[in-house]
Amino acid sequence: MDDEALNNGHTEFDEMMAEGPTPHLHLSVSLLDQIDRARQVDELLDRAVEDVTGLKPSEVKALKLVDSGAHRLEDLADALGLVDDAAATVVDALIQRALLVRDTSNLLHLTEAGAAMVDRADAIRIRSADLASTRLNDHQIERLTATLDLMRGLSSERQLPRA
């Protein structure tokens, strides 16, 4: 990015900040709090999987990505949001556990045990969520589903204005 583009970006941001908050600021802050709570639930589900399988969330995600077609280390690193060296560490740990293999072209593939682990991780998450959902009544489940659907609709980059 050149200096002019950088300066223009700061100018646009400064102009937006000078306008002040919208009347919906309290709702925006509340929505961010709800998103954080949803992440915490997701982290609890990840921990349930880790407790049973011994796999870190990044390892489970790597297995799922390979299962869905990310066979090159670079693709896996990109999808995991890691640099290649960090992704290689994840891959090496999974190869050591015989959940992944590299072929002669250096492509990654799930082993039979790796495919079973993907299924097991999914089953643990589903069962944990199922047990947690027993604490909700029908109205709460409807509201939660509607809220999550709305949040998913808002998550499109085209719909979210940039700050």
CSV table of N, CA and C in Angstrom, one decimal:
chain,number,residue,atom,x,y,z
A,1,MET,N,0.9,-1.2,0.0
A,1,MET,CA,0.0,0.0,0.0
A,1,MET,C,0.9,1.2,0.0
A,2,ASP,N,0.6,2.2,-0.9
A,2,ASP,CA,1.4,3.4,-1.0
A,2,ASP,C,1.0,4.4,0.1
A,3,ASP,N,1.8,5.5,0.3
A,3,ASP,CA,1.6,6.5,1.3
A,3,ASP,C,0.2,7.2,1.1
A,4,GLU,N,-0.1,7.5,-0.2
A,4,GLU,CA,-1.3,8.2,-0.5
A,4,GLU,C,-2.5,7.4,-0.1
A,5,ALA,N,-2.5,6.1,-0.5
A,5,ALA,CA,-3.6,5.2,-0.1
A,5,ALA,C,-3.7,5.1,1.4
A,6,LEU,N,-2.6,5.0,2.1
A,6,LEU,CA,-2.6,4.9,3.5
A,6,LEU,C,-3.2,6.2,4.1
A,7,ASN,N,-2.7,7.3,3.6
A,7,ASN,CA,-3.3,8.6,4.1
A,7,ASN,C,-4.8,8.7,3.8
A,8,ASN,N,-5.2,8.3,2.6
A,8,ASN,CA,-6.6,8.4,2.3
A,8,ASN,C,-7.4,7.5,3.2
A,9,GLY,N,-6.9,6.3,3.6
A,9,GLY,CA,-7.6,5.5,4.5
A,9,GLY,C,-7.8,6.1,5.9
A,10,HIS,N,-6.7,6.8,6.3
A,10,HIS,CA,-6.8,7.4,7.6
A,10,HIS,C,-7.8,8.6,7.6
A,11,THR,N,-7.8,9.3,6.5
A,11,THR,CA,-8.8,10.4,6.3
A,11,THR,C,-10.2,9.9,6.3
A,12,GLU,N,-10.5,8.8,5.6
A,12,GLU,CA,-11.9,8.3,5.6
A,12,GLU,C,-12.2,7.8,7.0
A,13,PHE,N,-11.3,7.2,7.7
A,13,PHE,CA,-11.6,6.7,9.0
A,13,PHE,C,-11.9,7.9,10.0
A,14,ASP,N,-11.0,8.9,9.8
A,14,ASP,CA,-11.2,10.1,10.7
A,14,ASP,C,-12.5,10.8,10.4
A,15,GLU,N,-12.9,10.8,9.1
A,15,GLU,CA,-14.2,11.4,8.8
A,15,GLU,C,-15.4,10.6,9.4
A,16,MET,N,-15.3,9.3,9.3
A,16,MET,CA,-16.3,8.5,9.9
A,16,MET,C,-16.4,8.6,11.4
A,17,MET,N,-15.3,8.7,12.1
A,17,MET,CA,-15.2,8.9,13.5
A,17,MET,C,-15.7,10.2,13.9
A,18,ALA,N,-15.6,11.2,13.1
A,18,ALA,CA,-16.0,12.6,13.4
A,18,ALA,C,-17.5,12.7,13.4
A,19,GLU,N,-18.2,11.8,12.7
A,19,GLU,CA,-19.6,11.8,12.6
A,19,GLU,C,-20.3,11.3,13.9
A,20,GLY,N,-19.6,10.6,14.7
A,20,GLY,CA,-20.1,10.1,15.9
A,20,GLY,C,-20.8,8.7,15.8
A,21,PRO,N,-21.2,8.2,16.9
A,21,PRO,CA,-21.9,6.8,16.8
A,21,PRO,C,-23.3,7.0,16.2
A,22,THR,N,-23.8,5.9,15.7
A,22,THR,CA,-25.2,5.8,15.2
A,22,THR,C,-26.1,5.6,16.4
A,23,PRO,N,-27.4,5.8,16.2
A,23,PRO,CA,-28.4,5.6,17.3
A,23,PRO,C,-28.4,4.2,17.7
A,24,HIS,N,-27.8,3.3,17.0
A,24,HIS,CA,-27.9,1.8,17.3
A,24,HIS,C,-26.7,1.3,17.9
A,25,LEU,N,-25.8,2.2,18.5
A,25,LEU,CA,-24.6,1.8,19.1
A,25,LEU,C,-24.8,0.8,20.2
A,26,HIS,N,-25.7,1.0,21.0
A,26,HIS,CA,-26.0,0.0,22.1
A,26,HIS,C,-26.4,-1.4,21.6
A,27,LEU,N,-27.1,-1.4,20.5
A,27,LEU,CA,-27.5,-2.7,19.9
A,27,LEU,C,-26.2,-3.3,19.3
A,28,SER,N,-25.4,-2.5,18.7
A,28,SER,CA,-24.1,-3.1,18.1
A,28,SER,C,-23.2,-3.7,19.1
A,29,VAL,N,-23.1,-3.0,20.3
A,29,VAL,CA,-22.3,-3.5,21.4
A,29,VAL,C,-22.9,-4.8,21.9
A,30,SER,N,-24.2,-4.8,22.0
A,30,SER,CA,-24.9,-6.0,22.5
A,30,SER,C,-24.7,-7.2,21.5
A,31,LEU,N,-24.8,-6.9,20.2
A,31,LEU,CA,-24.6,-7.9,19.2
A,31,LEU,C,-23.2,-8.5,19.3
A,32,LEU,N,-22.2,-7.6,19.5
A,32,LEU,CA,-20.8,-8.1,19.6
A,32,LEU,C,-20.6,-9.0,20.9
A,33,ASP,N,-21.3,-8.6,22.0
A,33,ASP,CA,-21.3,-9.5,23.2
A,33,ASP,C,-21.9,-10.8,22.9
A,34,GLN,N,-23.0,-10.9,22.1
A,34,GLN,CA,-23.6,-12.1,21.8
A,34,GLN,C,-22.7,-13.0,20.9
A,35,ILE,N,-22.0,-12.3,20.0
A,35,ILE,CA,-21.1,-13.1,19.1
A,35,ILE,C,-20.0,-13.7,20.0
A,36,ASP,N,-19.5,-12.9,20.9
A,36,ASP,CA,-18.4,-13.4,21.8
A,36,ASP,C,-18.9,-14.6,22.6
A,37,ARG,N,-20.2,-14.5,23.1
A,37,ARG,CA,-20.8,-15.7,23.8
A,37,ARG,C,-20.9,-16.9,22.9
A,38,ALA,N,-21.3,-16.7,21.7
A,38,ALA,CA,-21.4,-17.8,20.7
A,38,ALA,C,-20.0,-18.4,20.5
A,39,ARG,N,-18.9,-17.6,20.4
A,39,ARG,CA,-17.6,-18.1,20.3
A,39,ARG,C,-17.2,-19.0,21.5
A,40,GLN,N,-17.6,-18.5,22.7
A,40,GLN,CA,-17.3,-19.2,23.9
A,40,GLN,C,-17.9,-20.6,23.9
A,41,VAL,N,-19.2,-20.7,23.4
A,41,VAL,CA,-19.8,-22.0,23.3
A,41,VAL,C,-19.0,-22.9,22.3
A,42,ASP,N,-18.6,-22.3,21.2
A,42,ASP,CA,-17.8,-23.0,20.2
A,42,ASP,C,-16.5,-23.5,20.8
A,43,GLU,N,-15.9,-22.7,21.6
A,43,GLU,CA,-14.7,-23.1,22.3
A,43,GLU,C,-14.9,-24.3,23.3
A,44,LEU,N,-16.1,-24.2,24.0
A,44,LEU,CA,-16.4,-25.3,24.9
A,44,LEU,C,-16.6,-26.6,24.1
A,45,LEU,N,-17.2,-26.5,22.9
A,45,LEU,CA,-17.4,-27.7,22.1
A,45,LEU,C,-16.0,-28.2,21.6
A,46,ASP,N,-15.2,-27.3,21.2
A,46,ASP,CA,-13.8,-27.7,20.8
A,46,ASP,C,-13.1,-28.4,22.0
A,47,ARG,N,-13.2,-27.9,23.2
A,47,ARG,CA,-12.6,-28.5,24.4
A,47,ARG,C,-13.2,-29.9,24.6
A,48,ALA,N,-14.5,-30.1,24.4
A,48,ALA,CA,-15.0,-31.4,24.6
A,48,ALA,C,-14.4,-32.4,23.6
A,49,VAL,N,-14.2,-31.9,22.4
A,49,VAL,CA,-13.5,-32.8,21.4
A,49,VAL,C,-12.1,-33.1,21.8
A,50,GLU,N,-11.4,-32.0,22.2
A,50,GLU,CA,-10.0,-32.2,22.7
A,50,GLU,C,-9.9,-33.1,23.9
A,51,ASP,N,-10.8,-33.0,24.8
A,51,ASP,CA,-10.7,-33.9,26.0
A,51,ASP,C,-10.9,-35.3,25.6
A,52,VAL,N,-11.7,-35.6,24.6
A,52,VAL,CA,-11.9,-37.0,24.3
A,52,VAL,C,-10.9,-37.5,23.3
A,53,THR,N,-10.5,-36.7,22.3
A,53,THR,CA,-9.6,-37.2,21.2
A,53,THR,C,-8.1,-36.8,21.4
A,54,GLY,N,-7.9,-35.8,22.2
A,54,GLY,CA,-6.5,-35.3,22.4
A,54,GLY,C,-6.1,-34.4,21.3
A,55,LEU,N,-7.0,-34.1,20.3
A,55,LEU,CA,-6.7,-33.2,19.2
A,55,LEU,C,-7.0,-31.8,19.5
A,56,LYS,N,-6.1,-30.9,19.1
A,56,LYS,CA,-6.3,-29.5,19.2
A,56,LYS,C,-7.3,-29.1,18.2
A,57,PRO,N,-8.0,-27.9,18.4
A,57,PRO,CA,-9.0,-27.5,17.4
A,57,PRO,C,-8.4,-27.3,16.0
A,58,SER,N,-7.1,-26.8,15.9
A,58,SER,CA,-6.5,-26.6,14.6
A,58,SER,C,-6.2,-28.0,13.9
A,59,GLU,N,-6.0,-29.0,14.7
A,59,GLU,CA,-5.7,-30.3,14.2
A,59,GLU,C,-7.0,-30.9,13.6
A,60,VAL,N,-8.1,-30.7,14.3
A,60,VAL,CA,-9.4,-31.2,13.9
A,60,VAL,C,-9.8,-30.5,12.6
A,61,LYS,N,-9.6,-29.2,12.6
A,61,LYS,CA,-9.9,-28.4,11.4
A,61,LYS,C,-9.0,-28.8,10.2
A,62,ALA,N,-7.8,-29.1,10.5
A,62,ALA,CA,-6.9,-29.6,9.4
A,62,ALA,C,-7.4,-30.9,8.8
A,63,LEU,N,-7.8,-31.8,9.7
A,63,LEU,CA,-8.3,-33.1,9.2
A,63,LEU,C,-9.6,-32.8,8.3
A,64,LYS,N,-10.4,-32.0,8.8
A,64,LYS,CA,-11.7,-31.7,8.0
A,64,LYS,C,-11.4,-31.0,6.7
A,65,LEU,N,-10.4,-30.2,6.7
A,65,LEU,CA,-10.0,-29.5,5.4
A,65,LEU,C,-9.4,-30.5,4.4
A,66,VAL,N,-8.6,-31.4,4.9
A,66,VAL,CA,-8.0,-32.4,4.0
A,66,VAL,C,-9.1,-33.3,3.5
A,67,ASP,N,-10.1,-33.6,4.4
A,67,ASP,CA,-11.2,-34.5,4.0
A,67,ASP,C,-12.0,-33.8,2.9
A,68,SER,N,-12.1,-32.4,2.9
A,68,SER,CA,-12.9,-31.7,1.9
A,68,SER,C,-12.1,-31.3,0.7
A,69,GLY,N,-10.8,-31.7,0.6
A,69,GLY,CA,-10.1,-31.4,-0.6
A,69,GLY,C,-8.9,-30.6,-0.5
A,70,ALA,N,-8.5,-30.1,0.6
A,70,ALA,CA,-7.2,-29.3,0.8
A,70,ALA,C,-6.1,-30.3,0.9
A,71,HIS,N,-5.5,-30.7,-0.1
A,71,HIS,CA,-4.4,-31.7,-0.1
A,71,HIS,C,-3.0,-31.1,-0.1
A,72,ARG,N,-2.9,-29.9,-0.4
A,72,ARG,CA,-1.6,-29.2,-0.4
A,72,ARG,C,-1.3,-28.5,0.9
A,73,LEU,N,-0.1,-28.5,1.4
A,73,LEU,CA,0.2,-27.8,2.6
A,73,LEU,C,-0.1,-26.3,2.5
A,74,GLU,N,0.2,-25.7,1.4
A,74,GLU,CA,-0.1,-24.3,1.2
A,74,GLU,C,-1.6,-24.0,1.3
A,75,ASP,N,-2.4,-24.8,0.7
A,75,ASP,CA,-3.9,-24.6,0.8
A,75,ASP,C,-4.4,-24.8,2.2
A,76,LEU,N,-3.8,-25.8,2.9
A,76,LEU,CA,-4.2,-26.0,4.3
A,76,LEU,C,-3.8,-24.8,5.2
A,77,ALA,N,-2.6,-24.3,5.0
A,77,ALA,CA,-2.1,-23.2,5.8
A,77,ALA,C,-3.0,-22.0,5.5
A,78,ASP,N,-3.3,-21.7,4.3
A,78,ASP,CA,-4.2,-20.6,4.0
A,78,ASP,C,-5.6,-20.7,4.6
A,79,ALA,N,-6.1,-21.9,4.5
A,79,ALA,CA,-7.5,-22.1,5.1
A,79,ALA,C,-7.4,-22.1,6.6
A,80,LEU,N,-6.3,-22.4,7.3
A,80,LEU,CA,-6.2,-22.4,8.7
A,80,LEU,C,-5.8,-21.0,9.2
A,81,GLY,N,-5.3,-20.2,8.3
A,81,GLY,CA,-4.8,-18.8,8.6
A,81,GLY,C,-3.5,-18.9,9.3
A,82,LEU,N,-2.7,-19.9,8.9
A,82,LEU,CA,-1.3,-20.1,9.4
A,82,LEU,C,-0.3,-19.9,8.4
A,83,VAL,N,0.9,-19.6,8.8
A,83,VAL,CA,2.1,-19.6,7.9
A,83,VAL,C,2.4,-21.0,7.6
A,84,ASP,N,3.1,-21.3,6.5
A,84,ASP,CA,3.3,-22.7,6.1
A,84,ASP,C,4.1,-23.5,7.2
A,85,ASP,N,5.0,-22.9,7.9
A,85,ASP,CA,5.8,-23.6,8.9
A,85,ASP,C,4.9,-24.0,10.0
A,86,ALA,N,3.9,-23.2,10.4
A,86,ALA,CA,3.0,-23.5,11.5
A,86,ALA,C,2.1,-24.6,11.1
A,87,ALA,N,1.6,-24.5,9.8
A,87,ALA,CA,0.7,-25.6,9.3
A,87,ALA,C,1.5,-26.9,9.2
A,88,ALA,N,2.8,-26.8,8.8
A,88,ALA,CA,3.6,-28.0,8.7
A,88,ALA,C,3.7,-28.7,10.1
A,89,THR,N,3.8,-27.9,11.2
A,89,THR,CA,3.8,-28.5,12.5
A,89,THR,C,2.5,-29.2,12.8
A,90,VAL,N,1.4,-28.7,12.4
A,90,VAL,CA,0.1,-29.3,12.6
A,90,VAL,C,0.1,-30.6,11.8
A,91,VAL,N,0.5,-30.5,10.6
A,91,VAL,CA,0.5,-31.7,9.7
A,91,VAL,C,1.4,-32.8,10.2
A,92,ASP,N,2.6,-32.4,10.7
A,92,ASP,CA,3.5,-33.4,11.2
A,92,ASP,C,3.0,-34.1,12.4
A,93,ALA,N,2.3,-33.4,13.3
A,93,ALA,CA,1.6,-34.0,14.5
A,93,ALA,C,0.6,-35.0,14.0
A,94,LEU,N,-0.2,-34.7,13.0
A,94,LEU,CA,-1.2,-35.6,12.5
A,94,LEU,C,-0.7,-36.8,11.8
A,95,ILE,N,0.4,-36.6,11.1
A,95,ILE,CA,1.1,-37.7,10.5
A,95,ILE,C,1.7,-38.7,11.5
A,96,GLN,N,2.3,-38.1,12.6
A,96,GLN,CA,2.8,-38.9,13.7
A,96,GLN,C,1.7,-39.7,14.4
A,97,ARG,N,0.5,-39.2,14.4
A,97,ARG,CA,-0.6,-39.9,15.0
A,97,ARG,C,-1.3,-40.9,14.0
A,98,ALA,N,-0.7,-41.0,12.8
A,98,ALA,CA,-1.2,-41.8,11.7
A,98,ALA,C,-2.6,-41.4,11.3
A,99,LEU,N,-2.9,-40.1,11.4
A,99,LEU,CA,-4.2,-39.6,10.9
A,99,LEU,C,-4.2,-39.0,9.5
A,100,LEU,N,-3.0,-38.7,9.1
A,100,LEU,CA,-2.7,-38.1,7.8
A,100,LEU,C,-1.5,-38.9,7.2
A,101,VAL,N,-1.4,-38.9,5.9
A,101,VAL,CA,-0.2,-39.4,5.2
A,101,VAL,C,0.1,-38.4,4.0
A,102,ARG,N,1.4,-38.4,3.6
A,102,ARG,CA,1.8,-37.7,2.4
A,102,ARG,C,2.1,-38.7,1.3
A,103,ASP,N,1.6,-38.4,0.1
A,103,ASP,CA,1.9,-39.3,-1.0
A,103,ASP,C,3.2,-38.9,-1.6
A,104,THR,N,3.6,-39.6,-2.7
A,104,THR,CA,4.9,-39.3,-3.4
A,104,THR,C,4.9,-37.9,-4.0
A,105,SER,N,3.8,-37.3,-4.2
A,105,SER,CA,3.7,-36.0,-4.8
A,105,SER,C,3.6,-34.9,-3.7
A,106,ASN,N,3.8,-35.4,-2.4
A,106,ASN,CA,3.7,-34.5,-1.2
A,106,ASN,C,2.3,-34.0,-0.9
A,107,LEU,N,1.3,-34.7,-1.5
A,107,LEU,CA,-0.1,-34.3,-1.2
A,107,LEU,C,-0.6,-35.0,0.1
A,108,LEU,N,-1.5,-34.4,0.8
A,108,LEU,CA,-1.9,-34.9,2.1
A,108,LEU,C,-3.2,-35.7,1.9
A,109,HIS,N,-3.4,-36.8,2.6
A,109,HIS,CA,-4.6,-37.6,2.5
A,109,HIS,C,-4.9,-38.1,3.9
A,110,LEU,N,-6.2,-38.3,4.2
A,110,LEU,CA,-6.6,-38.9,5.5
A,110,LEU,C,-6.3,-40.4,5.4
A,111,THR,N,-5.9,-40.9,6.6
A,111,THR,CA,-5.8,-42.3,6.7
A,111,THR,C,-7.2,-42.8,7.1
A,112,GLU,N,-7.4,-44.1,7.2
A,112,GLU,CA,-8.7,-44.6,7.7
A,112,GLU,C,-9.0,-44.1,9.1
A,113,ALA,N,-7.9,-44.1,9.9
A,113,ALA,CA,-8.1,-43.6,11.3
A,113,ALA,C,-8.4,-42.1,11.3
A,114,GLY,N,-7.8,-41.4,10.3
A,114,GLY,CA,-8.1,-39.9,10.2
A,114,GLY,C,-9.5,-39.7,9.9
A,115,ALA,N,-10.1,-40.4,8.9
A,115,ALA,CA,-11.5,-40.3,8.5
A,115,ALA,C,-12.4,-40.6,9.7
A,116,ALA,N,-12.0,-41.7,10.5
A,116,ALA,CA,-12.8,-42.0,11.6
A,116,ALA,C,-12.7,-40.9,12.7
A,117,MET,N,-11.6,-40.3,12.8
A,117,MET,CA,-11.4,-39.2,13.8
A,117,MET,C,-12.3,-38.0,13.4
A,118,VAL,N,-12.4,-37.7,12.1
A,118,VAL,CA,-13.3,-36.6,11.7
A,118,VAL,C,-14.7,-36.9,12.1
A,119,ASP,N,-15.1,-38.1,11.8
A,119,ASP,CA,-16.5,-38.5,12.2
A,119,ASP,C,-16.7,-38.5,13.7
A,120,ARG,N,-15.7,-38.9,14.5
A,120,ARG,CA,-15.7,-38.9,15.9
A,120,ARG,C,-15.8,-37.5,16.5
A,121,ALA,N,-15.0,-36.6,16.0
A,121,ALA,CA,-15.0,-35.2,16.4
A,121,ALA,C,-16.4,-34.6,16.1
A,122,ASP,N,-16.9,-34.8,15.0
A,122,ASP,CA,-18.3,-34.3,14.7
A,122,ASP,C,-19.3,-34.9,15.6
A,123,ALA,N,-19.2,-36.2,15.9
A,123,ALA,CA,-20.2,-36.8,16.8
A,123,ALA,C,-20.1,-36.2,18.2
A,124,ILE,N,-18.9,-35.9,18.7
A,124,ILE,CA,-18.7,-35.4,20.0
A,124,ILE,C,-19.3,-34.0,20.1
A,125,ARG,N,-19.1,-33.2,19.1
A,125,ARG,CA,-19.6,-31.8,19.0
A,125,ARG,C,-21.2,-31.9,19.0
A,126,ILE,N,-21.7,-32.8,18.1
A,126,ILE,CA,-23.2,-32.9,18.0
A,126,ILE,C,-23.8,-33.3,19.4
A,127,ARG,N,-23.2,-34.4,20.0
A,127,ARG,CA,-23.7,-34.9,21.2
A,127,ARG,C,-23.6,-33.8,22.3
A,128,SER,N,-22.5,-33.1,22.4
A,128,SER,CA,-22.3,-32.0,23.4
A,128,SER,C,-23.3,-30.9,23.2
A,129,ALA,N,-23.6,-30.5,21.9
A,129,ALA,CA,-24.6,-29.5,21.6
A,129,ALA,C,-26.0,-30.0,22.0
A,130,ASP,N,-26.2,-31.3,21.7
A,130,ASP,CA,-27.5,-31.9,22.0
A,130,ASP,C,-27.8,-31.9,23.5
A,131,LEU,N,-26.8,-32.2,24.3
A,131,LEU,CA,-27.0,-32.2,25.7
A,131,LEU,C,-27.2,-30.8,26.2
A,132,ALA,N,-26.5,-29.8,25.7
A,132,ALA,CA,-26.6,-28.4,26.1
A,132,ALA,C,-28.0,-27.9,25.7
A,133,SER,N,-28.5,-28.3,24.6
A,133,SER,CA,-29.8,-27.8,24.1
A,133,SER,C,-31.0,-28.3,25.0
A,134,THR,N,-30.8,-29.3,25.8
A,134,THR,CA,-31.9,-29.8,26.6
A,134,THR,C,-32.2,-28.7,27.7
A,135,ARG,N,-31.3,-27.8,27.9
A,135,ARG,CA,-31.6,-26.7,28.9
A,135,ARG,C,-32.4,-25.6,28.3
A,136,LEU,N,-32.7,-25.7,27.0
A,136,LEU,CA,-33.5,-24.6,26.3
A,136,LEU,C,-34.9,-25.1,26.0
A,137,ASN,N,-35.9,-24.2,26.1
A,137,ASN,CA,-37.2,-24.5,25.7
A,137,ASN,C,-37.4,-24.2,24.3
A,138,ASP,N,-38.6,-24.6,23.7
A,138,ASP,CA,-38.8,-24.4,22.3
A,138,ASP,C,-38.7,-23.0,21.8
A,139,HIS,N,-39.2,-22.0,22.6
A,139,HIS,CA,-39.2,-20.6,22.3
A,139,HIS,C,-37.7,-20.1,22.3
A,140,GLN,N,-36.9,-20.6,23.2
A,140,GLN,CA,-35.5,-20.2,23.2
A,140,GLN,C,-34.8,-20.7,22.0
A,141,ILE,N,-35.1,-21.9,21.6
A,141,ILE,CA,-34.4,-22.5,20.5
A,141,ILE,C,-34.8,-21.8,19.2
A,142,GLU,N,-36.1,-21.4,19.1
A,142,GLU,CA,-36.5,-20.6,17.9
A,142,GLU,C,-35.8,-19.3,17.9
A,143,ARG,N,-35.7,-18.6,19.0
A,143,ARG,CA,-35.1,-17.3,19.0
A,143,ARG,C,-33.6,-17.4,18.7
A,144,LEU,N,-32.9,-18.5,19.3
A,144,LEU,CA,-31.5,-18.7,19.0
A,144,LEU,C,-31.3,-19.0,17.5
A,145,THR,N,-32.1,-19.8,16.9
A,145,THR,CA,-32.0,-20.1,15.5
A,145,THR,C,-32.2,-18.9,14.6
A,146,ALA,N,-33.2,-18.1,15.0
A,146,ALA,CA,-33.5,-16.9,14.2
A,146,ALA,C,-32.3,-15.9,14.3
A,147,THR,N,-31.8,-15.8,15.5
A,147,THR,CA,-30.6,-14.9,15.7
A,147,THR,C,-29.4,-15.3,14.9
A,148,LEU,N,-29.1,-16.6,15.0
A,148,LEU,CA,-28.0,-17.1,14.3
A,148,LEU,C,-28.1,-17.0,12.7
A,149,ASP,N,-29.4,-17.2,12.3
A,149,ASP,CA,-29.6,-17.0,10.8
A,149,ASP,C,-29.4,-15.6,10.4
A,150,LEU,N,-29.9,-14.7,11.3
A,150,LEU,CA,-29.7,-13.2,11.0
A,150,LEU,C,-28.2,-12.9,11.0
A,151,MET,N,-27.5,-13.4,12.0
A,151,MET,CA,-26.1,-13.0,12.0
A,151,MET,C,-25.3,-13.6,10.8
A,152,ARG,N,-25.7,-14.8,10.4
A,152,ARG,CA,-25.1,-15.4,9.2
A,152,ARG,C,-25.3,-14.5,8.0
A,153,GLY,N,-26.6,-14.0,7.9
A,153,GLY,CA,-26.9,-13.1,6.8
A,153,GLY,C,-26.1,-11.8,6.8
A,154,LEU,N,-25.8,-11.3,8.0
A,154,LEU,CA,-25.1,-10.1,8.1
A,154,LEU,C,-23.6,-10.3,7.9
A,155,SER,N,-23.1,-11.5,8.0
A,155,SER,CA,-21.7,-11.7,7.9
A,155,SER,C,-21.1,-11.5,6.5
A,156,SER,N,-21.9,-11.4,5.5
A,156,SER,CA,-21.4,-11.2,4.2
A,156,SER,C,-20.6,-9.9,4.1
A,157,GLU,N,-19.4,-9.9,3.6
A,157,GLU,CA,-18.6,-8.7,3.5
A,157,GLU,C,-19.3,-7.6,2.7
A,158,ARG,N,-20.1,-8.0,1.7
A,158,ARG,CA,-20.8,-7.0,0.9
A,158,ARG,C,-21.9,-6.3,1.7
A,159,GLN,N,-22.4,-6.9,2.7
A,159,GLN,CA,-23.4,-6.2,3.5
A,159,GLN,C,-22.9,-5.4,4.7
A,160,LEU,N,-21.7,-5.7,5.1
A,160,LEU,CA,-21.1,-5.0,6.3
A,160,LEU,C,-20.3,-3.8,5.8
A,161,PRO,N,-20.7,-2.6,6.2
A,161,PRO,CA,-19.9,-1.4,5.9
A,161,PRO,C,-18.5,-1.5,6.6
A,162,ARG,N,-17.5,-1.0,6.0
A,162,ARG,CA,-16.2,-0.9,6.6
A,162,ARG,C,-16.1,0.3,7.5
A,163,ALA,N,-15.4,0.1,8.6
A,163,ALA,CA,-15.2,1.2,9.5
A,163,ALA,C,-13.9,2.0,9.1
